[in-house]
Amino acid sequence: MTAAQTLKTFNLRHTSGREEVLDLFLNAGHALAHSDVESGLGPDHDRVTIYRTLRTFLDVGLIHKVLDDEGGTKYALCRETCTEGHHHHDHVHFKCETCGQTTCLDGVHIPAIALPDGYARKEMNLLIQGVCQGCNQ
Ligand SMILES: [Zn+2]
Ligand SMILES: [Zn+2]
Ligand SMILES: [Zn+2]
């Protein structure tokens, strides 16, 4: 699906800014930080618009947050499973210390974790750090 079609599927008004941001994600194959989006788009896009676009994509279930090391946040495309306001992921994220890229390991799930009584789970994040497949050769 192209970026334009995806925007339509998610009932998002088409703007060239949204399409370009989405294209970056579709072509990247790994998670992107706000700064990656900024530098990927070039100087004619302002920070606030990019921030709002990411916010919108998050809200509708198009991208999800990836907690990077050192408290940074990146964003990655959701697979088909997310809907507005509801992200359903339990996959692991992998940060490569060689190339610095963070990837969704969609086939690798966070094991079931039992919480003590009275704790309600909302979100789980598991980041594994090491060397990725591409660098490990
Ligand atoms: Zn999601
Ligand atoms: Zn790597
Ligand atoms: Zn992910």
PDB file of C-alpha atoms and ligand atoms in Angstrom:
ATOM      1  CA  MET A   1       0.000   0.000   0.000  1.00  0.00           C
ATOM      2  CA  THR A   2       1.261   3.470  -0.819  1.00  0.00           C
ATOM      3  CA  ALA A   3       1.374   6.272   1.720  1.00  0.00           C
ATOM      4  CA  ALA A   4      -1.620   7.987   0.091  1.00  0.00           C
ATOM      5  CA  GLN A   5      -3.710   4.786   0.265  1.00  0.00           C
ATOM      6  CA  THR A   6      -2.697   4.215   3.868  1.00  0.00           C
ATOM      7  CA  LEU A   7      -3.814   7.725   4.856  1.00  0.00           C
ATOM      8  CA  LYS A   8      -7.166   6.992   3.265  1.00  0.00           C
ATOM      9  CA  THR A   9      -7.514   3.675   5.085  1.00  0.00           C
ATOM     10  CA  PHE A  10      -6.963   5.480   8.376  1.00  0.00           C
ATOM     11  CA  ASN A  11      -9.407   8.231   7.461  1.00  0.00           C
ATOM     12  CA  LEU A  12      -6.724  10.868   7.575  1.00  0.00           C
ATOM     13  CA  ARG A  13      -6.964  13.939   5.457  1.00  0.00           C
ATOM     14  CA  HIS A  14      -4.321  13.852   2.802  1.00  0.00           C
ATOM     15  CA  THR A  15      -1.591  16.454   3.093  1.00  0.00           C
ATOM     16  CA  SER A  16       1.751  16.348   1.374  1.00  0.00           C
ATOM     17  CA  GLY A  17       3.470  16.602   4.783  1.00  0.00           C
ATOM     18  CA  ARG A  18       1.648  13.535   6.099  1.00  0.00           C
ATOM     19  CA  GLU A  19       2.370  11.609   2.958  1.00  0.00           C
ATOM     20  CA  GLU A  20       6.070  12.433   3.110  1.00  0.00           C
ATOM     21  CA  VAL A  21       6.370  11.468   6.778  1.00  0.00           C
ATOM     22  CA  LEU A  22       4.578   8.202   6.138  1.00  0.00           C
ATOM     23  CA  ASP A  23       6.791   7.497   3.146  1.00  0.00           C
ATOM     24  CA  LEU A  24       9.832   7.814   5.361  1.00  0.00           C
ATOM     25  CA  PHE A  25       8.441   5.139   7.670  1.00  0.00           C
ATOM     26  CA  LEU A  26       7.399   2.871   4.810  1.00  0.00           C
ATOM     27  CA  ASN A  27      10.868   3.051   3.299  1.00  0.00           C
ATOM     28  CA  ALA A  28      12.938   2.967   6.485  1.00  0.00           C
ATOM     29  CA  GLY A  29      12.438  -0.587   7.715  1.00  0.00           C
ATOM     30  CA  HIS A  30      13.473   0.513  11.210  1.00  0.00           C
ATOM     31  CA  ALA A  31      12.275   2.913  13.873  1.00  0.00           C
ATOM     32  CA  LEU A  32      12.759   6.647  13.358  1.00  0.00           C
ATOM     33  CA  ALA A  33      13.429   9.341  15.921  1.00  0.00           C
ATOM     34  CA  HIS A  34      11.868  12.782  15.575  1.00  0.00           C
ATOM     35  CA  SER A  35      15.245  14.055  14.408  1.00  0.00           C
ATOM     36  CA  ASP A  36      15.443  11.323  11.743  1.00  0.00           C
ATOM     37  CA  VAL A  37      12.073  12.424  10.400  1.00  0.00           C
ATOM     38  CA  GLU A  38      13.202  16.021  10.448  1.00  0.00           C
ATOM     39  CA  SER A  39      16.415  15.380   8.562  1.00  0.00           C
ATOM     40  CA  GLY A  40      14.653  12.972   6.201  1.00  0.00           C
ATOM     41  CA  LEU A  41      12.176  15.642   5.158  1.00  0.00           C
ATOM     42  CA  GLY A  42      14.510  18.541   4.633  1.00  0.00           C
ATOM     43  CA  PRO A  43      14.427  22.128   5.859  1.00  0.00           C
ATOM     44  CA  ASP A  44      11.025  23.223   4.509  1.00  0.00           C
ATOM     45  CA  HIS A  45       9.124  21.288   7.189  1.00  0.00           C
ATOM     46  CA  ASP A  46       8.769  22.834  10.604  1.00  0.00           C
ATOM     47  CA  ARG A  47       9.204  20.943  13.848  1.00  0.00           C
ATOM     48  CA  VAL A  48       5.731  21.603  15.172  1.00  0.00           C
ATOM     49  CA  THR A  49       3.995  20.228  12.102  1.00  0.00           C
ATOM     50  CA  ILE A  50       6.168  17.124  12.214  1.00  0.00           C
ATOM     51  CA  TYR A  51       5.381  16.705  15.895  1.00  0.00           C
ATOM     52  CA  ARG A  52       1.640  16.996  15.232  1.00  0.00           C
ATOM     53  CA  THR A  53       1.823  14.558  12.355  1.00  0.00           C
ATOM     54  CA  LEU A  54       3.580  11.970  14.523  1.00  0.00           C
ATOM     55  CA  ARG A  55       1.021  12.581  17.279  1.00  0.00           C
ATOM     56  CA  THR A  56      -1.839  11.996  14.813  1.00  0.00           C
ATOM     57  CA  PHE A  57      -0.252   8.828  13.459  1.00  0.00           C
ATOM     58  CA  LEU A  58       0.187   7.567  17.022  1.00  0.00           C
ATOM     59  CA  ASP A  59      -3.420   8.293  17.926  1.00  0.00           C
ATOM     60  CA  VAL A  60      -4.946   6.445  14.973  1.00  0.00           C
ATOM     61  CA  GLY A  61      -2.748   3.365  15.383  1.00  0.00           C
ATOM     62  CA  LEU A  62      -0.514   3.913  12.407  1.00  0.00           C
ATOM     63  CA  ILE A  63       2.772   4.140  14.286  1.00  0.00           C
ATOM     64  CA  HIS A  64       3.791   3.208  17.813  1.00  0.00           C
ATOM     65  CA  LYS A  65       6.383   4.448  20.251  1.00  0.00           C
ATOM     66  CA  VAL A  66       9.631   2.615  20.607  1.00  0.00           C
ATOM     67  CA  LEU A  67      11.478   3.452  23.783  1.00  0.00           C
ATOM     68  CA  ASP A  68      15.086   3.688  22.825  1.00  0.00           C
ATOM     69  CA  ASP A  69      18.064   3.496  25.127  1.00  0.00           C
ATOM     70  CA  GLU A  70      18.958   6.556  27.187  1.00  0.00           C
ATOM     71  CA  GLY A  71      15.302   7.537  27.392  1.00  0.00           C
ATOM     72  CA  GLY A  72      14.962   8.516  23.763  1.00  0.00           C
ATOM     73  CA  THR A  73      11.783   7.856  21.815  1.00  0.00           C
ATOM     74  CA  LYS A  74      11.535   6.518  18.325  1.00  0.00           C
ATOM     75  CA  TYR A  75       8.513   5.613  16.249  1.00  0.00           C
ATOM     76  CA  ALA A  76       7.823   2.596  14.091  1.00  0.00           C
ATOM     77  CA  LEU A  77       5.000   1.494  11.813  1.00  0.00           C
ATOM     78  CA  CYS A  78       2.293  -0.658  13.329  1.00  0.00           C
ATOM     79  CA  ARG A  79       1.271  -3.830  11.590  1.00  0.00           C
ATOM     80  CA  GLU A  80      -2.366  -4.392  10.773  1.00  0.00           C
ATOM     81  CA  THR A  81      -3.384  -4.990  14.373  1.00  0.00           C
ATOM     82  CA  CYS A  82      -3.791  -1.488  15.784  1.00  0.00           C
ATOM     83  CA  THR A  83      -6.899   0.647  15.830  1.00  0.00           C
ATOM     84  CA  GLU A  84      -7.648   4.146  16.957  1.00  0.00           C
ATOM     85  CA  GLY A  85      -6.590   4.595  20.557  1.00  0.00           C
ATOM     86  CA  HIS A  86      -5.588   0.942  20.908  1.00  0.00           C
ATOM     87  CA  HIS A  87      -2.193  -0.434  20.244  1.00  0.00           C
ATOM     88  CA  HIS A  88      -1.842  -4.174  20.624  1.00  0.00           C
ATOM     89  CA  HIS A  89       1.799  -5.006  20.561  1.00  0.00           C
ATOM     90  CA  ASP A  90       3.837  -7.363  22.614  1.00  0.00           C
ATOM     91  CA  HIS A  91       6.828  -7.593  20.336  1.00  0.00           C
ATOM     92  CA  VAL A  92      10.383  -6.946  21.310  1.00  0.00           C
ATOM     93  CA  HIS A  93      12.485  -4.041  20.033  1.00  0.00           C
ATOM     94  CA  PHE A  94      16.132  -4.449  19.194  1.00  0.00           C
ATOM     95  CA  LYS A  95      18.712  -1.697  19.285  1.00  0.00           C
ATOM     96  CA  CYS A  96      21.947  -2.303  17.414  1.00  0.00           C
ATOM     97  CA  GLU A  97      24.977  -0.744  19.009  1.00  0.00           C
ATOM     98  CA  THR A  98      26.905  -0.865  15.744  1.00  0.00           C
ATOM     99  CA  CYS A  99      24.532   0.889  13.298  1.00  0.00           C
ATOM    100  CA  GLY A 100      22.365   2.540  15.955  1.00  0.00           C
ATOM    101  CA  GLN A 101      19.116   1.364  14.374  1.00  0.00           C
ATOM    102  CA  THR A 102      16.174   0.163  16.419  1.00  0.00           C
ATOM    103  CA  THR A 103      13.947  -2.458  14.820  1.00  0.00           C
ATOM    104  CA  CYS A 104      10.638  -4.123  15.653  1.00  0.00           C
ATOM    105  CA  LEU A 105      11.101  -7.866  16.023  1.00  0.00           C
ATOM    106  CA  ASP A 106       7.496  -8.617  15.168  1.00  0.00           C
ATOM    107  CA  GLY A 107       7.853 -12.352  15.565  1.00  0.00           C
ATOM    108  CA  VAL A 108       9.453 -12.155  19.007  1.00  0.00           C
ATOM    109  CA  HIS A 109       7.007 -11.647  21.843  1.00  0.00           C
ATOM    110  CA  ILE A 110       7.523 -10.371  25.348  1.00  0.00           C
ATOM    111  CA  PRO A 111       6.904 -13.352  27.636  1.00  0.00           C
ATOM    112  CA  ALA A 112       3.846 -13.244  29.879  1.00  0.00           C
ATOM    113  CA  ILE A 113       4.606 -11.231  32.977  1.00  0.00           C
ATOM    114  CA  ALA A 114       2.468 -11.632  36.078  1.00  0.00           C
ATOM    115  CA  LEU A 115       1.974  -8.425  38.026  1.00  0.00           C
ATOM    116  CA  PRO A 116       1.121  -8.258  41.730  1.00  0.00           C
ATOM    117  CA  ASP A 117      -2.510  -7.618  42.665  1.00  0.00           C
ATOM    118  CA  GLY A 118      -3.631  -4.074  42.141  1.00  0.00           C
ATOM    119  CA  TYR A 119      -1.297  -3.313  39.258  1.00  0.00           C
ATOM    120  CA  ALA A 120      -2.945  -2.696  35.899  1.00  0.00           C
ATOM    121  CA  ARG A 121      -0.809  -3.029  32.828  1.00  0.00           C
ATOM    122  CA  LYS A 122      -1.150  -0.490  30.061  1.00  0.00           C
ATOM    123  CA  GLU A 123       1.947  -0.764  27.991  1.00  0.00           C
ATOM    124  CA  MET A 124       4.968  -3.001  27.840  1.00  0.00           C
ATOM    125  CA  ASN A 125       8.304  -2.185  26.353  1.00  0.00           C
ATOM    126  CA  LEU A 126      11.228  -4.487  26.026  1.00  0.00           C
ATOM    127  CA  LEU A 127      14.395  -3.264  24.366  1.00  0.00           C
ATOM    128  CA  ILE A 128      17.163  -5.696  23.670  1.00  0.00           C
ATOM    129  CA  GLN A 129      20.532  -4.192  22.830  1.00  0.00           C
ATOM    130  CA  GLY A 130      23.226  -5.904  20.857  1.00  0.00           C
ATOM    131  CA  VAL A 131      24.331  -6.370  17.259  1.00  0.00           C
ATOM    132  CA  CYS A 132      21.742  -6.700  14.489  1.00  0.00           C
ATOM    133  CA  GLN A 133      21.647  -9.237  11.675  1.00  0.00           C
ATOM    134  CA  GLY A 134      22.963  -6.764   9.111  1.00  0.00           C
ATOM    135  CA  CYS A 135      25.992  -5.835  11.224  1.00  0.00           C
ATOM    136  CA  ASN A 136      26.653  -9.313  12.546  1.00  0.00           C
ATOM    137  CA  GLN A 137      28.337 -10.675   9.435  1.00  0.00           C
TER     138      GLN A 137
HETATM  139 ZN    ZN B   1       0.315  -0.020  17.219  1.00  0.00          ZN
HETATM  140 ZN    ZN B   2      23.222  -2.969  13.069  1.00  0.00          ZN
HETATM  141 ZN    ZN B   3       7.601  -2.093  17.384  1.00  0.00          ZN
END
